[in-house]
PDB file of C-alpha atoms in Angstrom:
ATOM      1  CA  ASP A   1       0.000   0.000   0.000  1.00  0.00           C
ATOM      2  CA  LYS A   2       3.038   2.275  -0.422  1.00  0.00           C
ATOM      3  CA  VAL A   3       4.961   3.602  -3.402  1.00  0.00           C
ATOM      4  CA  ALA A   4       8.663   4.461  -3.220  1.00  0.00           C
ATOM      5  CA  VAL A   5       9.851   7.457  -5.221  1.00  0.00           C
ATOM      6  CA  VAL A   6      13.526   8.333  -5.640  1.00  0.00           C
ATOM      7  CA  THR A   7      14.806  11.516  -7.256  1.00  0.00           C
ATOM      8  CA  ARG A   8      17.964  11.587  -9.347  1.00  0.00           C
ATOM      9  CA  GLU A   9      19.735  13.287  -6.426  1.00  0.00           C
ATOM     10  CA  GLY A  10      18.921  10.410  -4.050  1.00  0.00           C
ATOM     11  CA  ASN A  11      15.974  11.824  -2.097  1.00  0.00           C
ATOM     12  CA  LEU A  12      13.767   8.866  -1.129  1.00  0.00           C
ATOM     13  CA  HIS A  13      10.055   9.329  -0.407  1.00  0.00           C
ATOM     14  CA  GLU A  14       7.471   6.760   0.653  1.00  0.00           C
ATOM     15  CA  VAL A  15       3.980   7.702  -0.485  1.00  0.00           C
ATOM     16  CA  GLY A  16       0.884   6.047   1.006  1.00  0.00           C
ATOM     17  CA  VAL A  17      -1.493   4.978  -1.745  1.00  0.00           C
ATOM     18  CA  LYS A  18      -4.620   5.355   0.390  1.00  0.00           C
ATOM     19  CA  GLU A  19      -3.583   8.587   2.107  1.00  0.00           C
ATOM     20  CA  LEU A  20      -1.925  10.061  -1.021  1.00  0.00           C
ATOM     21  CA  LYS A  21       0.712  11.732   1.097  1.00  0.00           C
ATOM     22  CA  VAL A  22       4.377  11.252   1.969  1.00  0.00           C
ATOM     23  CA  CYS A  23       4.738   8.824   4.896  1.00  0.00           C
ATOM     24  CA  ALA A  24       8.539   8.950   5.207  1.00  0.00           C
ATOM     25  CA  ALA A  25      11.476  10.722   3.601  1.00  0.00           C
ATOM     26  CA  GLN A  26      15.239  10.303   3.719  1.00  0.00           C
ATOM     27  CA  THR A  27      18.361  10.944   1.668  1.00  0.00           C
ATOM     28  CA  LEU A  28      20.382   8.046   0.249  1.00  0.00           C
ATOM     29  CA  ASP A  29      24.126   7.896   0.798  1.00  0.00           C
ATOM     30  CA  ILE A  30      25.325   8.623  -2.737  1.00  0.00           C
ATOM     31  CA  GLU A  31      28.323  10.619  -3.865  1.00  0.00           C
ATOM     32  CA  SER A  32      28.155  14.203  -5.068  1.00  0.00           C
ATOM     33  CA  GLY A  33      27.431  14.213  -8.801  1.00  0.00           C
ATOM     34  CA  ASP A  34      26.102  10.651  -8.694  1.00  0.00           C
ATOM     35  CA  VAL A  35      22.483  10.174  -9.817  1.00  0.00           C
ATOM     36  CA  VAL A  36      19.925   7.392  -9.406  1.00  0.00           C
ATOM     37  CA  VAL A  37      19.196   5.581 -12.691  1.00  0.00           C
ATOM     38  CA  ASP A  38      17.042   2.614 -11.609  1.00  0.00           C
ATOM     39  CA  MET A  39      15.554   0.867  -8.577  1.00  0.00           C
ATOM     40  CA  ASP A  40      13.828  -2.338  -7.535  1.00  0.00           C
ATOM     41  CA  THR A  41      12.466  -4.000  -4.401  1.00  0.00           C
ATOM     42  CA  LEU A  42      13.946  -6.911  -2.459  1.00  0.00           C
ATOM     43  CA  GLY A  43      12.272  -9.093   0.115  1.00  0.00           C
ATOM     44  CA  SER A  44       8.705 -10.004   0.925  1.00  0.00           C
ATOM     45  CA  GLY A  45       6.511 -10.174   3.999  1.00  0.00           C
ATOM     46  CA  ASN A  46       8.139  -8.347   6.910  1.00  0.00           C
ATOM     47  CA  GLN A  47      11.298  -7.668   4.916  1.00  0.00           C
ATOM     48  CA  GLN A  48      10.997  -4.578   2.737  1.00  0.00           C
ATOM     49  CA  ASN A  49      14.226  -3.485   1.112  1.00  0.00           C
ATOM     50  CA  LEU A  50      14.741  -1.052  -1.745  1.00  0.00           C
ATOM     51  CA  VAL A  51      17.798  -1.436  -3.964  1.00  0.00           C
ATOM     52  CA  VAL A  52      18.974   1.527  -6.058  1.00  0.00           C
ATOM     53  CA  GLY A  53      21.499   1.656  -8.900  1.00  0.00           C
ATOM     54  CA  THR A  54      23.433   4.870  -9.564  1.00  0.00           C
ATOM     55  CA  SER A  55      25.299   6.259 -12.565  1.00  0.00           C
ATOM     56  CA  ASN A  56      28.697   5.860 -10.844  1.00  0.00           C
ATOM     57  CA  GLY A  57      28.160   2.112 -10.490  1.00  0.00           C
ATOM     58  CA  ASN A  58      26.981   1.972  -6.870  1.00  0.00           C
ATOM     59  CA  ILE A  59      24.274  -0.390  -5.618  1.00  0.00           C
ATOM     60  CA  VAL A  60      22.608   0.913  -2.461  1.00  0.00           C
ATOM     61  CA  CYS A  61      20.144  -1.224  -0.485  1.00  0.00           C
ATOM     62  CA  VAL A  62      17.903   0.427   2.134  1.00  0.00           C
ATOM     63  CA  ASP A  63      15.605  -1.162   4.719  1.00  0.00           C
ATOM     64  CA  MET A  64      12.323   0.681   4.156  1.00  0.00           C
ATOM     65  CA  ARG A  65      10.997  -0.160   7.629  1.00  0.00           C
ATOM     66  CA  CYS A  66      13.628   1.807   9.555  1.00  0.00           C
ATOM     67  CA  GLY A  67      15.550   3.695   6.864  1.00  0.00           C
ATOM     68  CA  SER A  68      18.879   1.995   7.650  1.00  0.00           C
ATOM     69  CA  PHE A  69      21.359   0.888   4.992  1.00  0.00           C
ATOM     70  CA  VAL A  70      21.634  -2.852   4.384  1.00  0.00           C
ATOM     71  CA  PHE A  71      24.613  -2.853   2.023  1.00  0.00           C
ATOM     72  CA  LYS A  72      26.440  -0.851  -0.630  1.00  0.00           C
ATOM     73  CA  LEU A  73      28.303  -2.359  -3.600  1.00  0.00           C
ATOM     74  CA  SER A  74      30.433  -0.716  -6.304  1.00  0.00           C
ATOM     75  CA  ASN A  75      30.777  -1.692  -9.952  1.00  0.00           C
ATOM     76  CA  LYS A  76      34.136  -1.318 -11.736  1.00  0.00           C
ATOM     77  CA  PRO A  77      34.548   2.231 -13.167  1.00  0.00           C
ATOM     78  CA  GLN A  78      36.075   0.955 -16.427  1.00  0.00           C
ATOM     79  CA  TYR A  79      32.740  -0.618 -17.372  1.00  0.00           C
ATOM     80  CA  GLY A  80      31.197   2.849 -17.599  1.00  0.00           C
ATOM     81  CA  PRO A  81      28.300   4.613 -15.849  1.00  0.00           C
ATOM     82  CA  VAL A  82      25.359   2.383 -14.939  1.00  0.00           C
ATOM     83  CA  SER A  83      22.289   2.929 -17.136  1.00  0.00           C
ATOM     84  CA  ALA A  84      19.952   0.025 -16.190  1.00  0.00           C
ATOM     85  CA  MET A  85      19.442  -2.592 -13.481  1.00  0.00           C
ATOM     86  CA  CYS A  86      17.329  -5.666 -12.691  1.00  0.00           C
ATOM     87  CA  THR A  87      17.063  -8.360 -10.003  1.00  0.00           C
ATOM     88  CA  ASP A  88      16.011 -11.968 -10.486  1.00  0.00           C
ATOM     89  CA  ARG A  89      12.674 -13.208  -9.178  1.00  0.00           C
ATOM     90  CA  ASN A  90      14.362 -15.339  -6.500  1.00  0.00           C
ATOM     91  CA  GLU A  91      16.534 -12.390  -5.393  1.00  0.00           C
ATOM     92  CA  HIS A  92      19.762 -14.366  -5.775  1.00  0.00           C
ATOM     93  CA  TRP A  93      21.453 -11.880  -8.108  1.00  0.00           C
ATOM     94  CA  ILE A  94      21.314  -8.381  -9.489  1.00  0.00           C
ATOM     95  CA  CYS A  95      22.495  -7.368 -12.967  1.00  0.00           C
ATOM     96  CA  LEU A  96      23.799  -3.939 -13.980  1.00  0.00           C
ATOM     97  CA  GLY A  97      24.018  -2.573 -17.525  1.00  0.00           C
ATOM     98  CA  THR A  98      26.265   0.363 -18.412  1.00  0.00           C
ATOM     99  CA  ARG A  99      26.485   3.132 -20.995  1.00  0.00           C
ATOM    100  CA  HIS A 100      29.402   1.287 -22.641  1.00  0.00           C
ATOM    101  CA  GLY A 101      27.407  -1.892 -23.268  1.00  0.00           C
ATOM    102  CA  TRP A 102      28.809  -3.887 -20.335  1.00  0.00           C
ATOM    103  CA  LEU A 103      26.808  -6.228 -18.108  1.00  0.00           C
ATOM    104  CA  THR A 104      27.805  -7.309 -14.595  1.00  0.00           C
ATOM    105  CA  CYS A 105      25.979  -9.884 -12.489  1.00  0.00           C
ATOM    106  CA  TRP A 106      26.331  -9.658  -8.690  1.00  0.00           C
ATOM    107  CA  ASP A 107      25.576 -12.453  -6.220  1.00  0.00           C
ATOM    108  CA  LEU A 108      23.293 -10.922  -3.582  1.00  0.00           C
ATOM    109  CA  ARG A 109      23.941 -13.721  -1.084  1.00  0.00           C
ATOM    110  CA  PHE A 110      27.709 -13.193  -0.958  1.00  0.00           C
ATOM    111  CA  ARG A 111      27.620  -9.634  -2.398  1.00  0.00           C
ATOM    112  CA  LEU A 112      30.328 -10.410  -4.939  1.00  0.00           C
ATOM    113  CA  PRO A 113      30.484  -9.933  -8.725  1.00  0.00           C
ATOM    114  CA  ILE A 114      29.942 -13.253 -10.529  1.00  0.00           C
ATOM    115  CA  THR A 115      30.630 -12.383 -14.150  1.00  0.00           C
ATOM    116  CA  SER A 116      31.015  -9.408 -16.504  1.00  0.00           C
ATOM    117  CA  TRP A 117      30.865  -9.274 -20.294  1.00  0.00           C
ATOM    118  CA  GLN A 118      30.342  -6.748 -23.076  1.00  0.00           C
ATOM    119  CA  THR A 119      27.492  -7.102 -25.542  1.00  0.00           C
ATOM    120  CA  ASP A 120      27.993  -6.900 -29.296  1.00  0.00           C
ATOM    121  CA  ARG A 121      27.355  -3.147 -29.062  1.00  0.00           C
ATOM    122  CA  THR A 122      29.119  -0.257 -27.332  1.00  0.00           C
ATOM    123  CA  GLU A 123      26.015   1.915 -26.944  1.00  0.00           C
ATOM    124  CA  PRO A 124      24.190   2.407 -23.608  1.00  0.00           C
ATOM    125  CA  ILE A 125      21.987  -0.372 -22.283  1.00  0.00           C
ATOM    126  CA  THR A 126      18.494   1.067 -21.867  1.00  0.00           C
ATOM    127  CA  CYS A 127      16.590  -1.710 -20.087  1.00  0.00           C
ATOM    128  CA  LEU A 128      17.062  -5.089 -18.414  1.00  0.00           C
ATOM    129  CA  ALA A 129      14.662  -7.797 -17.241  1.00  0.00           C
ATOM    130  CA  PRO A 130      15.182 -11.356 -15.964  1.00  0.00           C
ATOM    131  CA  SER A 131      13.919 -14.059 -18.303  1.00  0.00           C
ATOM    132  CA  LEU A 132      11.086 -16.266 -17.048  1.00  0.00           C
ATOM    133  CA  ALA A 133      12.142 -19.106 -19.347  1.00  0.00           C
ATOM    134  CA  CYS A 134      15.576 -19.666 -17.769  1.00  0.00           C
ATOM    135  CA  SER A 135      17.064 -18.299 -14.539  1.00  0.00           C
ATOM    136  CA  SER A 136      20.476 -17.735 -16.166  1.00  0.00           C
ATOM    137  CA  THR A 137      19.236 -15.502 -19.005  1.00  0.00           C
ATOM    138  CA  ILE A 138      18.224 -11.833 -19.159  1.00  0.00           C
ATOM    139  CA  HIS A 139      16.550  -9.577 -21.708  1.00  0.00           C
ATOM    140  CA  VAL A 140      18.642  -6.579 -22.793  1.00  0.00           C
ATOM    141  CA  GLY A 141      17.662  -3.443 -24.728  1.00  0.00           C
ATOM    142  CA  ILE A 142      20.323  -1.151 -26.221  1.00  0.00           C
ATOM    143  CA  LYS A 143      20.033   2.492 -27.292  1.00  0.00           C
ATOM    144  CA  GLY A 144      19.672   3.092 -31.032  1.00  0.00           C
ATOM    145  CA  TYR A 145      18.710  -0.488 -31.891  1.00  0.00           C
ATOM    146  CA  ASN A 146      15.161  -1.734 -32.425  1.00  0.00           C
ATOM    147  CA  GLU A 147      16.049  -4.943 -30.657  1.00  0.00           C
ATOM    148  CA  VAL A 148      15.796  -6.793 -27.366  1.00  0.00           C
ATOM    149  CA  GLY A 149      18.411  -9.516 -26.992  1.00  0.00           C
ATOM    150  CA  THR A 150      18.181 -12.509 -24.655  1.00  0.00           C
ATOM    151  CA  TRP A 151      21.638 -13.159 -23.197  1.00  0.00           C
ATOM    152  CA  ASN A 152      22.989 -16.133 -21.280  1.00  0.00           C
ATOM    153  CA  MET A 153      24.850 -14.850 -18.203  1.00  0.00           C
ATOM    154  CA  GLU A 154      26.932 -18.007 -17.841  1.00  0.00           C
ATOM    155  CA  SER A 155      28.318 -18.023 -21.391  1.00  0.00           C
ATOM    156  CA  GLY A 156      27.994 -14.306 -22.220  1.00  0.00           C
ATOM    157  CA  CYS A 157      26.324 -15.232 -25.538  1.00  0.00           C
ATOM    158  CA  LYS A 158      23.168 -13.928 -27.171  1.00  0.00           C
ATOM    159  CA  GLU A 159      20.600 -16.702 -27.627  1.00  0.00           C
ATOM    160  CA  ARG A 160      17.602 -14.862 -29.072  1.00  0.00           C
ATOM    161  CA  ALA A 161      16.687 -11.449 -30.485  1.00  0.00           C
ATOM    162  CA  PHE A 162      13.381  -9.629 -30.945  1.00  0.00           C
ATOM    163  CA  TRP A 163      13.706  -7.160 -33.803  1.00  0.00           C
ATOM    164  CA  TYR A 164      11.365  -4.692 -35.480  1.00  0.00           C
ATOM    165  CA  GLY A 165      12.044  -2.552 -38.517  1.00  0.00           C
ATOM    166  CA  PRO A 166      13.508  -3.080 -41.985  1.00  0.00           C
ATOM    167  CA  ALA A 167      14.875  -6.534 -42.815  1.00  0.00           C
ATOM    168  CA  THR A 168      18.559  -6.978 -42.065  1.00  0.00           C
ATOM    169  CA  THR A 169      21.119  -9.745 -41.974  1.00  0.00           C
ATOM    170  CA  ASP A 170      23.441  -7.952 -39.547  1.00  0.00           C
ATOM    171  CA  LEU A 171      22.319  -7.721 -35.942  1.00  0.00           C
ATOM    172  CA  SER A 172      25.158  -5.248 -35.247  1.00  0.00           C
ATOM    173  CA  THR A 173      23.730  -2.578 -37.557  1.00  0.00           C
ATOM    174  CA  PRO A 174      22.003   0.307 -35.728  1.00  0.00           C
ATOM    175  CA  ALA A 175      18.553   1.400 -36.808  1.00  0.00           C
ATOM    176  CA  ASP A 176      18.574   4.333 -39.223  1.00  0.00           C
ATOM    177  CA  GLN A 177      15.188   5.602 -38.052  1.00  0.00           C
ATOM    178  CA  PRO A 178      14.769   8.751 -35.934  1.00  0.00           C
ATOM    179  CA  ASN A 179      12.492   6.932 -33.464  1.00  0.00           C
ATOM    180  CA  SER A 180      14.567   3.871 -32.664  1.00  0.00           C
ATOM    181  CA  GLY A 181      15.416   1.946 -29.538  1.00  0.00           C
ATOM    182  CA  VAL A 182      13.666  -0.183 -26.925  1.00  0.00           C
ATOM    183  CA  HIS A 183      13.277   1.547 -23.542  1.00  0.00           C
ATOM    184  CA  SER A 184      11.297  -1.032 -21.547  1.00  0.00           C
ATOM    185  CA  VAL A 185      10.875  -4.800 -21.467  1.00  0.00           C
ATOM    186  CA  LEU A 186       8.423  -6.883 -19.411  1.00  0.00           C
ATOM    187  CA  PRO A 187       8.295 -10.710 -19.449  1.00  0.00           C
ATOM    188  CA  LEU A 188       4.750 -11.980 -18.838  1.00  0.00           C
ATOM    189  CA  SER A 189       5.497 -15.701 -19.152  1.00  0.00           C
ATOM    190  CA  PRO A 190       8.320 -17.933 -20.418  1.00  0.00           C
ATOM    191  CA  ASP A 191       6.941 -17.523 -23.957  1.00  0.00           C
ATOM    192  CA  VAL A 192       5.528 -13.984 -23.908  1.00  0.00           C
ATOM    193  CA  LEU A 193       7.380 -10.667 -23.733  1.00  0.00           C
ATOM    194  CA  VAL A 194       6.112  -7.074 -23.894  1.00  0.00           C
ATOM    195  CA  THR A 195       8.328  -4.183 -25.033  1.00  0.00           C
ATOM    196  CA  GLY A 196       7.947  -0.411 -25.243  1.00  0.00           C
ATOM    197  CA  GLY A 197      10.038   1.728 -27.527  1.00  0.00           C
ATOM    198  CA  ALA A 198      10.862   5.086 -29.000  1.00  0.00           C
ATOM    199  CA  ASP A 199       8.394   4.469 -31.850  1.00  0.00           C
ATOM    200  CA  TYR A 200       5.529   4.960 -29.310  1.00  0.00           C
ATOM    201  CA  CYS A 201       4.537   1.279 -29.612  1.00  0.00           C
ATOM    202  CA  VAL A 202       3.762  -1.365 -27.006  1.00  0.00           C
ATOM    203  CA  ARG A 203       4.528  -4.731 -28.601  1.00  0.00           C
ATOM    204  CA  LEU A 204       3.731  -8.285 -27.549  1.00  0.00           C
ATOM    205  CA  TRP A 205       6.162 -11.022 -28.639  1.00  0.00           C
ATOM    206  CA  ASN A 206       5.384 -14.741 -28.598  1.00  0.00           C
ATOM    207  CA  THR A 207       8.493 -16.920 -28.800  1.00  0.00           C
ATOM    208  CA  ARG A 208       6.589 -20.187 -29.263  1.00  0.00           C
ATOM    209  CA  HIS A 209       4.210 -18.956 -31.960  1.00  0.00           C
ATOM    210  CA  GLU A 210       5.694 -15.853 -33.590  1.00  0.00           C
ATOM    211  CA  SER A 211       2.524 -15.306 -35.657  1.00  0.00           C
ATOM    212  CA  ASP A 212       0.676 -14.541 -32.407  1.00  0.00           C
ATOM    213  CA  SER A 213       2.917 -11.509 -31.825  1.00  0.00           C
ATOM    214  CA  SER A 214       1.297  -8.110 -32.322  1.00  0.00           C
ATOM    215  CA  VAL A 215       1.365  -4.361 -31.683  1.00  0.00           C
ATOM    216  CA  LEU A 216      -0.851  -3.791 -28.629  1.00  0.00           C
ATOM    217  CA  SER A 217      -0.699  -0.012 -28.927  1.00  0.00           C
ATOM    218  CA  GLY A 218       0.847   2.316 -31.475  1.00  0.00           C
ATOM    219  CA  PRO A 219       0.231   4.740 -34.334  1.00  0.00           C
ATOM    220  CA  ARG A 220      -2.686   3.833 -36.622  1.00  0.00           C
ATOM    221  CA  GLU A 221      -0.387   3.321 -39.610  1.00  0.00           C
ATOM    222  CA  ILE A 222       1.353   0.464 -37.747  1.00  0.00           C
ATOM    223  CA  ILE A 223      -1.542  -1.355 -36.071  1.00  0.00           C
ATOM    224  CA  GLY A 224      -2.434  -4.528 -37.973  1.00  0.00           C
ATOM    225  CA  ARG A 225       0.226  -3.962 -40.644  1.00  0.00           C
ATOM    226  CA  GLN A 226       3.047  -6.045 -39.172  1.00  0.00           C
ATOM    227  CA  VAL A 227       4.078  -9.583 -40.048  1.00  0.00           C
ATOM    228  CA  TYR A 228       6.323 -11.674 -37.778  1.00  0.00           C
ATOM    229  CA  ARG A 229       8.922 -14.146 -38.977  1.00  0.00           C
ATOM    230  CA  LYS A 230      11.427 -16.397 -37.230  1.00  0.00           C
ATOM    231  CA  SER A 231      14.895 -16.975 -38.637  1.00  0.00           C
ATOM    232  CA  ILE A 232      18.472 -17.792 -37.642  1.00  0.00           C
ATOM    233  CA  ILE A 233      21.078 -15.033 -38.053  1.00  0.00           C
ATOM    234  CA  ARG A 234      24.640 -15.694 -36.907  1.00  0.00           C
ATOM    235  CA  ASP A 235      23.494 -18.644 -34.796  1.00  0.00           C
ATOM    236  CA  VAL A 236      20.942 -16.416 -33.020  1.00  0.00           C
ATOM    237  CA  GLU A 237      17.205 -17.096 -33.201  1.00  0.00           C
ATOM    238  CA  VAL A 238      15.563 -13.888 -34.397  1.00  0.00           C
ATOM    239  CA  ILE A 239      11.872 -12.997 -34.272  1.00  0.00           C
ATOM    240  CA  GLN A 240      11.427 -10.038 -36.587  1.00  0.00           C
ATOM    241  CA  ALA A 241       8.492  -7.700 -37.156  1.00  0.00           C
ATOM    242  CA  GLU A 242       8.261  -6.149 -40.618  1.00  0.00           C
ATOM    243  CA  GLU A 243       5.751  -3.998 -42.422  1.00  0.00           C
ATOM    244  CA  ASP A 244       3.305  -6.007 -44.511  1.00  0.00           C
ATOM    245  CA  ILE A 245       3.464  -4.212 -47.858  1.00  0.00           C
ATOM    246  CA  ALA A 246       0.370  -6.103 -49.011  1.00  0.00           C
ATOM    247  CA  MET A 247      -1.723  -4.163 -46.486  1.00  0.00           C
ATOM    248  CA  SER A 248      -2.112  -0.508 -47.431  1.00  0.00           C
ATOM    249  CA  TYR A 249      -2.879   2.273 -44.974  1.00  0.00           C
ATOM    250  CA  THR A 250      -5.336   5.022 -45.892  1.00  0.00           C
ATOM    251  CA  GLU A 251      -5.515   8.026 -43.592  1.00  0.00           C
ATOM    252  CA  ASN A 252      -9.011   8.973 -42.502  1.00  0.00           C
ATOM    253  CA  LYS A 253      -9.205  12.742 -42.917  1.00  0.00           C
ATOM    254  CA  GLY A 254     -12.692  12.956 -41.501  1.00  0.00           C
ATOM    255  CA  LEU A 255     -13.780  12.959 -37.866  1.00  0.00           C
ATOM    256  CA  SER A 256     -12.429  10.007 -35.925  1.00  0.00           C
ATOM    257  CA  GLN A 257     -11.834   8.951 -32.355  1.00  0.00           C
ATOM    258  CA  PRO A 258      -8.534  10.086 -30.806  1.00  0.00           C
ATOM    259  CA  SER A 259      -5.861   7.427 -30.862  1.00  0.00           C
ATOM    260  CA  PRO A 260      -5.387   5.700 -27.480  1.00  0.00           C
ATOM    261  CA  ALA A 261      -1.705   5.196 -28.277  1.00  0.00           C
ATOM    262  CA  HIS A 262       1.199   6.989 -26.613  1.00  0.00           C
ATOM    263  CA  HIS A 263       2.583  10.130 -28.256  1.00  0.00           C
ATOM    264  CA  HIS A 264       6.046   9.799 -26.705  1.00  0.00           C
ATOM    265  CA  ALA A 265       8.574   7.020 -26.214  1.00  0.00           C
ATOM    266  CA  VAL A 266       7.300   4.266 -23.899  1.00  0.00           C
ATOM    267  CA  THR A 267       9.745   4.180 -20.983  1.00  0.00           C
ATOM    268  CA  ASP A 268       8.276   1.682 -18.498  1.00  0.00           C
ATOM    269  CA  LEU A 269       5.865  -1.246 -18.292  1.00  0.00           C
ATOM    270  CA  ALA A 270       4.220  -3.134 -15.430  1.00  0.00           C
ATOM    271  CA  PHE A 271       1.689  -5.926 -15.007  1.00  0.00           C
ATOM    272  CA  VAL A 272      -0.861  -5.350 -12.238  1.00  0.00           C
ATOM    273  CA  LYS A 273      -3.404  -7.797 -10.821  1.00  0.00           C
ATOM    274  CA  THR A 274      -6.425  -6.122  -9.258  1.00  0.00           C
ATOM    275  CA  THR A 275      -9.990  -7.240  -9.948  1.00  0.00           C
ATOM    276  CA  GLN A 276      -8.685  -8.126 -13.393  1.00  0.00           C
ATOM    277  CA  PRO A 277      -5.193  -8.263 -14.953  1.00  0.00           C
ATOM    278  CA  CYS A 278      -3.996  -4.944 -16.386  1.00  0.00           C
ATOM    279  CA  LEU A 279      -0.950  -3.805 -18.317  1.00  0.00           C
ATOM    280  CA  VAL A 280       0.394  -0.378 -17.304  1.00  0.00           C
ATOM    281  CA  SER A 281       2.560   1.673 -19.675  1.00  0.00           C
ATOM    282  CA  VAL A 282       4.276   5.018 -19.052  1.00  0.00           C
ATOM    283  CA  ASP A 283       5.801   7.335 -21.629  1.00  0.00           C
ATOM    284  CA  MET A 284       8.438  10.051 -21.641  1.00  0.00           C
ATOM    285  CA  GLY A 285       5.739  12.728 -21.570  1.00  0.00           C
ATOM    286  CA  GLY A 286       4.583  11.556 -18.129  1.00  0.00           C
ATOM    287  CA  ILE A 287       1.407   9.870 -19.372  1.00  0.00           C
ATOM    288  CA  MET A 288       0.349   6.567 -17.792  1.00  0.00           C
ATOM    289  CA  LYS A 289      -2.072   4.265 -19.620  1.00  0.00           C
ATOM    290  CA  ILE A 290      -3.802   1.159 -18.243  1.00  0.00           C
ATOM    291  CA  TRP A 291      -4.740  -1.583 -20.714  1.00  0.00           C
ATOM    292  CA  LYS A 292      -7.227  -4.369 -20.014  1.00  0.00           C
TER     293      LYS A 292
END
């Protein structure tokens, strides 16, 4: 019944959902010039910890019940500033992604780095999420590429890629579109993944049956005009969304209902169970949409 809000400067606020007011406030122990880039929760039941990743590579864990620090870890500076973070569902590890394309997995039980590797790109990592299909794999989005890659943390190899845009045979080629890049990724099941990107779209990907993939929300000229194909490129399984040229789009210049789609890049996604399951999406303009 509480929401934690952290500013880039490290000011932590707990907001009561029912009261709609700040219940507690404190300042995290971060260095001057360091900023918060991502956060997640740890623990369940009586244990309520908040873990925060900062641009200088620090991981700060705070006990939300009393405001005390649980631990603080530091990533290697040579890997670059941290840009994304995720924890596994069993809370055994935490993975950091950097602006130089590096990934580091930390063991939360022993609080030691397990492995580090660089992706096939040098651009910033924009989003991370643990895979529900295998505990040793994570989903990775990288700035400037219309792709989410599934990486094996043990081998440091890419196993699968979800790609949208023009056909290509080189997964290392950046997108040449102005609105490119995946900013959010949300696994719903071992076979289903939802992504949000700079093209204002919320996409559903089905790894078992790629033809069941679709654009859940997006501009009218994209909805229903995508075909999905599965192929192997450089030993990586690729599920690719392309424009179906057989389906033409005609703009309706008369009166029509406003589009329910986002008008800015989709930056975050969440799945909420209330009286019925809902998908929540947030964009860079500060708009939150709830989809049934």
